[in-house]
Amino acid sequence: MNYTQAIMLKSLVLTAFRRAGYQVVKRPRETYQLHSNFNKAAFEETVERVRQISAAHDPSGSLWQMAKKYMTARRTSFYYEVLEVMEQAGVVLDGRTVLDVGAFFGSMLYVMHEHHPQGKYHGIELSDRALRIATELCPFATFRQCPMEELDVNEKYDVILLEEVLEHIAKPEQALQSLWPRTKDSLVITVPNGRYDCHPAREYIEAGGCYRGHVNFWSPESWPNWIEQQVPNCRLRTGELPSSQLYAILQRSDAAECSAS
């Protein structure tokens, strides 16, 4: 088979899949290595602790089944990646107020507190089941069950985290422009790489204005452009993490005060 024939065959196969209702997506080669700060023994100890917390709150085991899917080595390694780019950008955590929007089990706060124990950590989350775990896994933090829209307009934090959230939200522009005025220093955001993200959208959650699946997709090229349109004139650092997630760190500048568009 020559090159032209191979291209024609590939086109026929892709067309057949599309007509059958399937989408073929090219994924990156699996060469991912866990972050250097990832500690296997500490990770396994944390997973066991989450299992015990889950069992205490839900003897049926359904909470643990949800938690077990979430508590993976790669996801934990991702938190260390986020912390690393934050530190490289000069984001200060010790002695500062930090809010994690969509904290879920509090895993990111747990990692940050591990390296910056003097931070003042807070989290908001829609899922009461997730908060049962977060409050016990992170006794150093304060958690609330509420959507970001219910944050008081005068409620401000030095650092706000918005990790793996925007892809779920029906109106991501409004979410970003709502959080930026509440940020005294830095807003840290991560989203999946749209080239590889095939997580389907499911039911709509009216209370949070979001979907259980993904409805927004950004590529490495479109991501910084989209961010700049929403929050112009700020110090902006964007990139792709080793785990393939896209990140953005928005920081206020003394030279030019940032304001949402």
PDB file of C-alpha atoms in Angstrom, residues 2-253:
ATOM      1  CA  ASN A   2       1.445   3.373  -0.993  1.00  0.00           C
ATOM      2  CA  TYR A   3       1.035   6.702   0.820  1.00  0.00           C
ATOM      3  CA  THR A   4      -1.956   7.873  -1.241  1.00  0.00           C
ATOM      4  CA  GLN A   5      -3.799   4.618  -0.680  1.00  0.00           C
ATOM      5  CA  ALA A   6      -3.109   4.793   3.073  1.00  0.00           C
ATOM      6  CA  ILE A   7      -4.568   8.317   3.257  1.00  0.00           C
ATOM      7  CA  MET A   8      -7.681   7.220   1.339  1.00  0.00           C
ATOM      8  CA  LEU A   9      -8.152   4.232   3.637  1.00  0.00           C
ATOM      9  CA  LYS A  10      -7.780   6.431   6.719  1.00  0.00           C
ATOM     10  CA  SER A  11     -10.396   8.841   5.335  1.00  0.00           C
ATOM     11  CA  LEU A  12     -12.835   6.005   4.653  1.00  0.00           C
ATOM     12  CA  VAL A  13     -12.403   4.599   8.157  1.00  0.00           C
ATOM     13  CA  LEU A  14     -12.926   8.000   9.813  1.00  0.00           C
ATOM     14  CA  THR A  15     -16.013   8.635   7.681  1.00  0.00           C
ATOM     15  CA  ALA A  16     -17.445   5.260   8.657  1.00  0.00           C
ATOM     16  CA  PHE A  17     -16.930   5.991  12.354  1.00  0.00           C
ATOM     17  CA  ARG A  18     -18.549   9.437  12.063  1.00  0.00           C
ATOM     18  CA  ARG A  19     -21.593   8.015  10.309  1.00  0.00           C
ATOM     19  CA  ALA A  20     -21.904   5.444  13.071  1.00  0.00           C
ATOM     20  CA  GLY A  21     -21.913   8.219  15.670  1.00  0.00           C
ATOM     21  CA  TYR A  22     -18.345   7.784  16.923  1.00  0.00           C
ATOM     22  CA  GLN A  23     -15.519  10.298  17.145  1.00  0.00           C
ATOM     23  CA  VAL A  24     -11.893   9.288  16.712  1.00  0.00           C
ATOM     24  CA  VAL A  25      -9.523  11.396  18.820  1.00  0.00           C
ATOM     25  CA  LYS A  26      -5.751  11.370  18.712  1.00  0.00           C
ATOM     26  CA  ARG A  27      -4.279  11.152  22.180  1.00  0.00           C
ATOM     27  CA  PRO A  28      -0.721  11.982  23.221  1.00  0.00           C
ATOM     28  CA  ARG A  29       1.780   9.196  23.715  1.00  0.00           C
ATOM     29  CA  GLU A  30       1.722   7.919  27.254  1.00  0.00           C
ATOM     30  CA  THR A  31       5.128   9.136  28.425  1.00  0.00           C
ATOM     31  CA  TYR A  32       3.892  10.879  31.563  1.00  0.00           C
ATOM     32  CA  GLN A  33       6.061  10.680  34.650  1.00  0.00           C
ATOM     33  CA  LEU A  34       4.831  11.502  38.133  1.00  0.00           C
ATOM     34  CA  HIS A  35       6.066  14.768  39.607  1.00  0.00           C
ATOM     35  CA  SER A  36       9.337  14.598  41.545  1.00  0.00           C
ATOM     36  CA  ASN A  37       7.540  15.667  44.746  1.00  0.00           C
ATOM     37  CA  PHE A  38       5.032  12.842  44.480  1.00  0.00           C
ATOM     38  CA  ASN A  39       5.535  10.433  47.370  1.00  0.00           C
ATOM     39  CA  LYS A  40       3.986   7.018  46.823  1.00  0.00           C
ATOM     40  CA  ALA A  41       3.887   6.062  50.498  1.00  0.00           C
ATOM     41  CA  ALA A  42       2.279   9.370  51.493  1.00  0.00           C
ATOM     42  CA  PHE A  43      -0.198   9.053  48.621  1.00  0.00           C
ATOM     43  CA  GLU A  44      -1.244   5.549  49.678  1.00  0.00           C
ATOM     44  CA  GLU A  45      -1.622   6.738  53.267  1.00  0.00           C
ATOM     45  CA  THR A  46      -3.902   9.574  52.109  1.00  0.00           C
ATOM     46  CA  VAL A  47      -5.993   7.194  49.999  1.00  0.00           C
ATOM     47  CA  GLU A  48      -6.441   4.911  53.005  1.00  0.00           C
ATOM     48  CA  ARG A  49      -7.462   7.875  55.116  1.00  0.00           C
ATOM     49  CA  VAL A  50     -10.062   8.892  52.535  1.00  0.00           C
ATOM     50  CA  ARG A  51     -11.344   5.305  52.491  1.00  0.00           C
ATOM     51  CA  GLN A  52     -11.820   5.398  56.263  1.00  0.00           C
ATOM     52  CA  ILE A  53     -13.542   8.793  56.148  1.00  0.00           C
ATOM     53  CA  SER A  54     -15.830   7.554  53.373  1.00  0.00           C
ATOM     54  CA  ALA A  55     -16.732   4.400  55.285  1.00  0.00           C
ATOM     55  CA  ALA A  56     -17.555   6.393  58.422  1.00  0.00           C
ATOM     56  CA  HIS A  57     -19.959   8.648  56.516  1.00  0.00           C
ATOM     57  CA  ASP A  58     -21.401   6.045  54.152  1.00  0.00           C
ATOM     58  CA  PRO A  59     -21.258   2.374  55.220  1.00  0.00           C
ATOM     59  CA  SER A  60     -22.900   1.399  51.902  1.00  0.00           C
ATOM     60  CA  GLY A  61     -19.598   2.088  50.147  1.00  0.00           C
ATOM     61  CA  SER A  62     -20.959   4.380  47.425  1.00  0.00           C
ATOM     62  CA  LEU A  63     -18.986   7.394  48.683  1.00  0.00           C
ATOM     63  CA  TRP A  64     -15.779   5.372  48.637  1.00  0.00           C
ATOM     64  CA  GLN A  65     -16.502   4.165  45.103  1.00  0.00           C
ATOM     65  CA  MET A  66     -16.748   7.801  44.005  1.00  0.00           C
ATOM     66  CA  ALA A  67     -13.624   8.775  45.940  1.00  0.00           C
ATOM     67  CA  LYS A  68     -11.580   5.835  44.653  1.00  0.00           C
ATOM     68  CA  LYS A  69     -12.034   6.955  41.043  1.00  0.00           C
ATOM     69  CA  TYR A  70     -10.912  10.448  41.967  1.00  0.00           C
ATOM     70  CA  MET A  71      -7.919   9.580  44.175  1.00  0.00           C
ATOM     71  CA  THR A  72      -5.368   8.576  41.537  1.00  0.00           C
ATOM     72  CA  ALA A  73      -1.590   8.992  41.461  1.00  0.00           C
ATOM     73  CA  ARG A  74      -1.730  11.026  38.247  1.00  0.00           C
ATOM     74  CA  ARG A  75      -4.319  13.437  39.592  1.00  0.00           C
ATOM     75  CA  THR A  76      -2.292  13.948  42.776  1.00  0.00           C
ATOM     76  CA  SER A  77       0.836  14.511  40.690  1.00  0.00           C
ATOM     77  CA  PHE A  78      -1.120  17.148  38.755  1.00  0.00           C
ATOM     78  CA  TYR A  79      -1.602  19.135  41.986  1.00  0.00           C
ATOM     79  CA  TYR A  80       2.151  19.243  42.480  1.00  0.00           C
ATOM     80  CA  GLU A  81       2.520  20.496  38.905  1.00  0.00           C
ATOM     81  CA  VAL A  82       0.086  23.334  39.619  1.00  0.00           C
ATOM     82  CA  LEU A  83       1.918  24.241  42.816  1.00  0.00           C
ATOM     83  CA  GLU A  84       5.224  24.292  40.948  1.00  0.00           C
ATOM     84  CA  VAL A  85       4.064  26.759  38.275  1.00  0.00           C
ATOM     85  CA  MET A  86       2.502  28.908  41.002  1.00  0.00           C
ATOM     86  CA  GLU A  87       5.818  29.080  42.827  1.00  0.00           C
ATOM     87  CA  GLN A  88       7.651  29.833  39.573  1.00  0.00           C
ATOM     88  CA  ALA A  89       5.247  32.730  38.981  1.00  0.00           C
ATOM     89  CA  GLY A  90       5.977  34.106  42.442  1.00  0.00           C
ATOM     90  CA  VAL A  91       2.556  33.365  43.925  1.00  0.00           C
ATOM     91  CA  VAL A  92       2.926  33.681  47.696  1.00  0.00           C
ATOM     92  CA  LEU A  93       0.861  31.319  49.865  1.00  0.00           C
ATOM     93  CA  ASP A  94       2.307  31.507  53.380  1.00  0.00           C
ATOM     94  CA  GLY A  95       0.405  34.043  55.414  1.00  0.00           C
ATOM     95  CA  ARG A  96      -2.059  34.676  52.570  1.00  0.00           C
ATOM     96  CA  THR A  97      -5.757  33.882  52.196  1.00  0.00           C
ATOM     97  CA  VAL A  98      -6.401  31.203  49.574  1.00  0.00           C
ATOM     98  CA  LEU A  99      -9.770  30.134  48.162  1.00  0.00           C
ATOM     99  CA  ASP A 100     -10.210  26.928  46.149  1.00  0.00           C
ATOM    100  CA  VAL A 101     -13.388  27.191  44.044  1.00  0.00           C
ATOM    101  CA  GLY A 102     -14.737  23.696  43.438  1.00  0.00           C
ATOM    102  CA  ALA A 103     -12.480  22.205  46.103  1.00  0.00           C
ATOM    103  CA  PHE A 104     -14.118  18.744  45.921  1.00  0.00           C
ATOM    104  CA  PHE A 105     -12.142  16.554  48.373  1.00  0.00           C
ATOM    105  CA  GLY A 106      -9.723  19.385  49.221  1.00  0.00           C
ATOM    106  CA  SER A 107      -6.808  17.544  47.607  1.00  0.00           C
ATOM    107  CA  MET A 108      -5.172  20.671  46.132  1.00  0.00           C
ATOM    108  CA  LEU A 109      -5.420  22.482  49.459  1.00  0.00           C
ATOM    109  CA  TYR A 110      -3.906  19.420  51.125  1.00  0.00           C
ATOM    110  CA  VAL A 111      -0.862  19.570  48.819  1.00  0.00           C
ATOM    111  CA  MET A 112      -0.441  23.334  49.241  1.00  0.00           C
ATOM    112  CA  HIS A 113      -0.689  23.114  53.023  1.00  0.00           C
ATOM    113  CA  GLU A 114       1.942  20.367  52.957  1.00  0.00           C
ATOM    114  CA  HIS A 115       4.471  22.800  51.440  1.00  0.00           C
ATOM    115  CA  HIS A 116       3.088  26.130  52.717  1.00  0.00           C
ATOM    116  CA  PRO A 117       1.543  25.431  56.146  1.00  0.00           C
ATOM    117  CA  GLN A 118       1.230  29.117  57.037  1.00  0.00           C
ATOM    118  CA  GLY A 119      -1.422  29.772  54.397  1.00  0.00           C
ATOM    119  CA  LYS A 120      -5.025  30.508  55.379  1.00  0.00           C
ATOM    120  CA  TYR A 121      -7.000  28.042  53.282  1.00  0.00           C
ATOM    121  CA  HIS A 122     -10.673  28.079  52.303  1.00  0.00           C
ATOM    122  CA  GLY A 123     -12.783  26.087  49.861  1.00  0.00           C
ATOM    123  CA  ILE A 124     -16.257  26.115  48.349  1.00  0.00           C
ATOM    124  CA  GLU A 125     -17.944  23.106  46.764  1.00  0.00           C
ATOM    125  CA  LEU A 126     -21.399  22.109  45.527  1.00  0.00           C
ATOM    126  CA  SER A 127     -21.248  18.439  46.553  1.00  0.00           C
ATOM    127  CA  ASP A 128     -22.074  17.798  50.192  1.00  0.00           C
ATOM    128  CA  ARG A 129     -20.671  14.274  49.808  1.00  0.00           C
ATOM    129  CA  ALA A 130     -17.302  15.621  48.686  1.00  0.00           C
ATOM    130  CA  LEU A 131     -17.277  18.131  51.538  1.00  0.00           C
ATOM    131  CA  ARG A 132     -17.669  15.336  54.078  1.00  0.00           C
ATOM    132  CA  ILE A 133     -14.260  14.110  52.989  1.00  0.00           C
ATOM    133  CA  ALA A 134     -12.691  17.564  52.537  1.00  0.00           C
ATOM    134  CA  THR A 135     -13.521  18.781  56.034  1.00  0.00           C
ATOM    135  CA  GLU A 136     -11.809  15.777  57.638  1.00  0.00           C
ATOM    136  CA  LEU A 137      -8.928  15.471  55.174  1.00  0.00           C
ATOM    137  CA  CYS A 138      -8.111  19.186  55.566  1.00  0.00           C
ATOM    138  CA  PRO A 139      -8.907  20.244  59.163  1.00  0.00           C
ATOM    139  CA  PHE A 140      -6.690  23.305  58.650  1.00  0.00           C
ATOM    140  CA  ALA A 141      -9.123  24.719  56.038  1.00  0.00           C
ATOM    141  CA  THR A 142     -12.606  26.222  56.144  1.00  0.00           C
ATOM    142  CA  PHE A 143     -15.192  24.853  53.708  1.00  0.00           C
ATOM    143  CA  ARG A 144     -18.643  25.963  52.594  1.00  0.00           C
ATOM    144  CA  GLN A 145     -21.247  24.388  50.354  1.00  0.00           C
ATOM    145  CA  CYS A 146     -22.149  27.125  47.882  1.00  0.00           C
ATOM    146  CA  PRO A 147     -21.761  28.091  44.211  1.00  0.00           C
ATOM    147  CA  MET A 148     -19.264  30.811  43.349  1.00  0.00           C
ATOM    148  CA  GLU A 149     -22.134  33.171  42.477  1.00  0.00           C
ATOM    149  CA  GLU A 150     -23.088  33.274  46.159  1.00  0.00           C
ATOM    150  CA  LEU A 151     -19.741  34.648  47.282  1.00  0.00           C
ATOM    151  CA  ASP A 152     -20.201  38.040  48.885  1.00  0.00           C
ATOM    152  CA  VAL A 153     -19.244  40.843  46.499  1.00  0.00           C
ATOM    153  CA  ASN A 154     -16.926  42.273  49.164  1.00  0.00           C
ATOM    154  CA  GLU A 155     -15.348  38.896  49.941  1.00  0.00           C
ATOM    155  CA  LYS A 156     -11.747  39.003  48.715  1.00  0.00           C
ATOM    156  CA  TYR A 157      -8.816  36.570  48.816  1.00  0.00           C
ATOM    157  CA  ASP A 158      -5.126  36.938  48.038  1.00  0.00           C
ATOM    158  CA  VAL A 159      -5.154  33.852  45.824  1.00  0.00           C
ATOM    159  CA  ILE A 160      -8.102  32.114  44.157  1.00  0.00           C
ATOM    160  CA  LEU A 161      -7.864  28.692  42.515  1.00  0.00           C
ATOM    161  CA  LEU A 162     -10.219  27.504  39.797  1.00  0.00           C
ATOM    162  CA  GLU A 163      -9.017  24.061  38.750  1.00  0.00           C
ATOM    163  CA  GLU A 164     -10.837  21.838  36.280  1.00  0.00           C
ATOM    164  CA  VAL A 165     -14.039  23.871  36.707  1.00  0.00           C
ATOM    165  CA  LEU A 166     -14.498  26.188  33.712  1.00  0.00           C
ATOM    166  CA  GLU A 167     -15.017  23.278  31.319  1.00  0.00           C
ATOM    167  CA  HIS A 168     -18.210  22.417  33.233  1.00  0.00           C
ATOM    168  CA  ILE A 169     -19.733  25.901  33.465  1.00  0.00           C
ATOM    169  CA  ALA A 170     -22.455  27.061  31.090  1.00  0.00           C
ATOM    170  CA  LYS A 171     -21.176  30.661  31.111  1.00  0.00           C
ATOM    171  CA  PRO A 172     -17.405  30.538  31.784  1.00  0.00           C
ATOM    172  CA  GLU A 173     -16.929  34.223  30.905  1.00  0.00           C
ATOM    173  CA  GLN A 174     -19.232  35.290  33.711  1.00  0.00           C
ATOM    174  CA  ALA A 175     -17.505  32.952  36.167  1.00  0.00           C
ATOM    175  CA  LEU A 176     -14.066  34.354  35.387  1.00  0.00           C
ATOM    176  CA  GLN A 177     -15.190  37.973  35.478  1.00  0.00           C
ATOM    177  CA  SER A 178     -16.985  37.323  38.766  1.00  0.00           C
ATOM    178  CA  LEU A 179     -13.910  35.880  40.470  1.00  0.00           C
ATOM    179  CA  TRP A 180     -11.281  38.325  39.248  1.00  0.00           C
ATOM    180  CA  PRO A 181     -12.590  41.334  41.261  1.00  0.00           C
ATOM    181  CA  ARG A 182     -12.437  39.138  44.384  1.00  0.00           C
ATOM    182  CA  THR A 183      -8.738  38.433  43.800  1.00  0.00           C
ATOM    183  CA  LYS A 184      -6.231  40.630  45.615  1.00  0.00           C
ATOM    184  CA  ASP A 185      -3.177  39.124  43.954  1.00  0.00           C
ATOM    185  CA  SER A 186      -3.444  35.973  41.827  1.00  0.00           C
ATOM    186  CA  LEU A 187      -6.067  33.872  40.064  1.00  0.00           C
ATOM    187  CA  VAL A 188      -4.875  30.378  39.103  1.00  0.00           C
ATOM    188  CA  ILE A 189      -6.902  28.398  36.549  1.00  0.00           C
ATOM    189  CA  THR A 190      -6.534  24.991  34.923  1.00  0.00           C
ATOM    190  CA  VAL A 191      -8.664  23.295  32.262  1.00  0.00           C
ATOM    191  CA  PRO A 192      -8.288  20.090  30.234  1.00  0.00           C
ATOM    192  CA  ASN A 193      -6.500  20.281  26.902  1.00  0.00           C
ATOM    193  CA  GLY A 194      -9.347  20.367  24.387  1.00  0.00           C
ATOM    194  CA  ARG A 195      -7.372  18.312  21.894  1.00  0.00           C
ATOM    195  CA  TYR A 196      -7.616  15.266  24.117  1.00  0.00           C
ATOM    196  CA  ASP A 197     -10.702  16.009  26.210  1.00  0.00           C
ATOM    197  CA  CYS A 198     -13.610  13.761  25.251  1.00  0.00           C
ATOM    198  CA  HIS A 199     -15.500  13.800  28.543  1.00  0.00           C
ATOM    199  CA  PRO A 200     -19.172  13.993  27.500  1.00  0.00           C
ATOM    200  CA  ALA A 201     -21.640  16.446  29.002  1.00  0.00           C
ATOM    201  CA  ARG A 202     -24.411  14.962  31.113  1.00  0.00           C
ATOM    202  CA  GLU A 203     -27.158  16.558  33.179  1.00  0.00           C
ATOM    203  CA  TYR A 204     -27.287  20.263  33.926  1.00  0.00           C
ATOM    204  CA  ILE A 205     -26.984  21.369  37.574  1.00  0.00           C
ATOM    205  CA  GLU A 206     -29.046  24.518  37.891  1.00  0.00           C
ATOM    206  CA  ALA A 207     -27.743  25.416  41.365  1.00  0.00           C
ATOM    207  CA  GLY A 208     -24.217  25.859  40.025  1.00  0.00           C
ATOM    208  CA  GLY A 209     -24.972  26.749  36.417  1.00  0.00           C
ATOM    209  CA  CYS A 210     -22.845  23.821  35.298  1.00  0.00           C
ATOM    210  CA  TYR A 211     -22.877  20.352  33.762  1.00  0.00           C
ATOM    211  CA  ARG A 212     -21.579  17.095  35.168  1.00  0.00           C
ATOM    212  CA  GLY A 213     -19.617  16.655  31.954  1.00  0.00           C
ATOM    213  CA  HIS A 214     -17.590  19.069  29.839  1.00  0.00           C
ATOM    214  CA  VAL A 215     -19.156  21.688  27.577  1.00  0.00           C
ATOM    215  CA  ASN A 216     -16.196  24.040  26.996  1.00  0.00           C
ATOM    216  CA  PHE A 217     -12.992  23.124  25.174  1.00  0.00           C
ATOM    217  CA  TRP A 218      -9.776  25.097  24.676  1.00  0.00           C
ATOM    218  CA  SER A 219      -6.629  24.309  22.719  1.00  0.00           C
ATOM    219  CA  PRO A 220      -3.124  25.496  23.709  1.00  0.00           C
ATOM    220  CA  GLU A 221      -3.533  28.234  21.067  1.00  0.00           C
ATOM    221  CA  SER A 222      -7.043  29.436  21.928  1.00  0.00           C
ATOM    222  CA  TRP A 223      -6.604  29.288  25.701  1.00  0.00           C
ATOM    223  CA  PRO A 224      -4.332  32.371  26.233  1.00  0.00           C
ATOM    224  CA  ASN A 225      -6.328  34.400  23.699  1.00  0.00           C
ATOM    225  CA  TRP A 226      -9.594  33.616  25.487  1.00  0.00           C
ATOM    226  CA  ILE A 227      -8.136  34.537  28.885  1.00  0.00           C
ATOM    227  CA  GLU A 228      -6.778  37.849  27.582  1.00  0.00           C
ATOM    228  CA  GLN A 229     -10.202  38.766  26.216  1.00  0.00           C
ATOM    229  CA  GLN A 230     -11.840  38.205  29.602  1.00  0.00           C
ATOM    230  CA  VAL A 231      -9.241  39.887  31.824  1.00  0.00           C
ATOM    231  CA  PRO A 232      -7.054  42.300  29.830  1.00  0.00           C
ATOM    232  CA  ASN A 233      -4.024  44.264  31.061  1.00  0.00           C
ATOM    233  CA  CYS A 234      -2.900  41.868  33.777  1.00  0.00           C
ATOM    234  CA  ARG A 235       0.310  39.908  34.167  1.00  0.00           C
ATOM    235  CA  LEU A 236      -0.546  36.622  32.512  1.00  0.00           C
ATOM    236  CA  ARG A 237       1.344  33.345  32.374  1.00  0.00           C
ATOM    237  CA  THR A 238      -0.130  30.417  30.443  1.00  0.00           C
ATOM    238  CA  GLY A 239       1.108  27.021  29.382  1.00  0.00           C
ATOM    239  CA  GLU A 240       0.580  23.281  29.311  1.00  0.00           C
ATOM    240  CA  LEU A 241       1.383  21.077  32.287  1.00  0.00           C
ATOM    241  CA  PRO A 242       3.143  17.701  31.920  1.00  0.00           C
ATOM    242  CA  SER A 243      -0.205  16.041  32.668  1.00  0.00           C
ATOM    243  CA  SER A 244      -1.528  17.861  29.522  1.00  0.00           C
ATOM    244  CA  GLN A 245      -3.841  20.291  31.382  1.00  0.00           C
ATOM    245  CA  LEU A 246      -3.704  23.934  30.345  1.00  0.00           C
ATOM    246  CA  TYR A 247      -3.051  26.566  32.993  1.00  0.00           C
ATOM    247  CA  ALA A 248      -3.277  30.323  33.395  1.00  0.00           C
ATOM    248  CA  ILE A 249      -1.933  32.470  36.224  1.00  0.00           C
ATOM    249  CA  LEU A 250      -3.401  35.967  36.284  1.00  0.00           C
ATOM    250  CA  GLN A 251      -1.702  38.452  38.596  1.00  0.00           C
ATOM    251  CA  ARG A 252      -2.407  42.027  39.427  1.00  0.00           C
ATOM    252  CA  SER A 253       0.278  44.472  38.388  1.00  0.00           C
TER     253      SER A 253
END
